[in-house]
GROMACS .gro file of C-alpha atoms in nm:
model
   86
    1ILE     CA    1  -1.828  15.587   1.161
    2TYR     CA    2  -1.874  15.394   1.499
    3THR     CA    3  -1.775  15.063   1.619
    4GLY     CA    4  -1.820  14.918   1.990
    5ILE     CA    5  -1.549  14.685   2.134
    6GLY     CA    6  -1.823  14.538   2.392
    7GLY     CA    7  -1.961  14.729   2.694
    8PRO     CA    8  -2.109  15.118   2.670
    9ILE     CA    9  -1.756  15.135   2.536
   10LEU     CA   10  -1.772  15.364   2.197
   11ILE     CA   11  -1.516  15.391   1.943
   12SER     CA   12  -1.541  15.667   1.668
   13MET     CA   13  -1.379  15.790   1.352
   14ASN     CA   14  -1.400  16.074   1.177
   15PRO     CA   15  -1.454  16.017   0.820
   16PHE     CA   16  -1.260  16.417   0.744
   17MET     CA   17  -1.668  16.481   0.558
   18ASN     CA   18  -1.997  16.572   0.586
   19LEU     CA   19  -2.240  16.215   0.596
   20PRO     CA   20  -2.563  16.398   0.620
   21SER     CA   21  -2.795  16.034   0.730
   22LEU     CA   22  -2.526  15.945   1.013
   23TYR     CA   23  -2.742  16.247   1.191
   24ALA     CA   24  -3.080  16.197   1.056
   25GLU     CA   25  -3.388  16.273   1.252
   26GLN     CA   26  -3.462  15.880   1.128
   27LYS     CA   27  -3.159  15.758   1.290
   28ARG     CA   28  -3.251  15.990   1.618
   29LYS     CA   29  -3.545  15.807   1.639
   30PHE     CA   30  -3.423  15.479   1.565
   31TYR     CA   31  -3.192  15.504   1.881
   32ARG     CA   32  -3.459  15.701   2.070
   33ASP     CA   33  -3.757  15.364   2.035
   34ALA     CA   34  -3.448  15.106   2.034
   35SER     CA   35  -3.360  15.267   2.379
   36ALA     CA   36  -3.683  15.245   2.509
   37ALA     CA   37  -3.740  14.904   2.387
   38ALA     CA   38  -3.389  14.751   2.586
   39GLY     CA   39  -3.518  14.940   2.872
   40SER     CA   40  -3.844  14.720   2.883
   41GLY     CA   41  -3.709  14.417   2.941
   42GLN     CA   42  -3.684  14.348   2.517
   43GLY     CA   43  -3.346  14.232   2.419
   44PHE     CA   44  -3.273  14.399   2.163
   45GLU     CA   45  -2.939  14.526   2.009
   46VAL     CA   46  -2.867  14.814   1.781
   47PRO     CA   47  -2.554  14.879   1.579
   48PRO     CA   48  -2.293  15.153   1.781
   49HIS     CA   49  -2.352  15.469   1.710
   50LEU     CA   50  -2.324  15.824   1.908
   51PHE     CA   51  -2.704  15.782   1.961
   52SER     CA   52  -2.694  15.428   2.121
   53VAL     CA   53  -2.507  15.585   2.396
   54GLY     CA   54  -2.654  15.876   2.478
   55ALA     CA   55  -3.038  15.680   2.459
   56ALA     CA   56  -2.865  15.422   2.683
   57SER     CA   57  -2.728  15.692   2.926
   58TYR     CA   58  -3.100  15.838   2.908
   59THR     CA   59  -3.286  15.571   2.980
   60ALA     CA   60  -3.054  15.432   3.284
   61MET     CA   61  -3.083  15.807   3.435
   62LEU     CA   62  -3.436  15.756   3.447
   63GLY     CA   63  -3.502  15.403   3.485
   64ASP     CA   64  -3.237  15.397   3.749
   65ALA     CA   65  -3.236  15.757   3.897
   66LYS     CA   66  -2.897  15.780   3.915
   67ASN     CA   67  -2.636  16.012   3.751
   68GLN     CA   68  -2.489  15.922   3.449
   69SER     CA   69  -2.151  16.030   3.268
   70ILE     CA   70  -2.029  16.045   2.887
   71ILE     CA   71  -1.667  16.069   2.878
   72ILE     CA   72  -1.588  16.200   2.515
   73SER     CA   73  -1.182  16.184   2.427
   74GLY     CA   74  -0.942  16.224   2.129
   75GLU     CA   75  -0.691  16.390   1.967
   76SER     CA   76  -0.721  16.774   1.816
   77GLY     CA   77  -0.939  16.731   1.464
   78ALA     CA   78  -1.054  16.391   1.615
   79GLY     CA   79  -1.476  16.526   1.590
   80LYS     CA   80  -1.535  16.555   1.984
   81THR     CA   81  -1.660  16.931   1.921
   82GLU     CA   82  -1.909  16.797   1.607
   83ALA     CA   83  -1.992  16.458   1.814
   84THR     CA   84  -2.099  16.646   2.121
   85LYS     CA   85  -2.331  16.877   1.931
   86ARG     CA   86  -2.523  16.599   1.817
   0.00000   0.00000   0.00000
């Protein structure tokens, strides 16, 4: 469950339950394609999601030829490990 606060910042909340559709292949493809569209100059806004951050970072890395970093922070049990598995 994700929300954004502007810019490249994503806030994630652990629902403490399995939500299979949250990380389905269909979602992954949507965010990958949306990132490619945004990288080609099309103004395409997507809902906040872990995949949107990863796809945007990857697209920027390829397009700008610059290193990218993603920082995942939170308290114990917040879902950091589960997020990085995706």
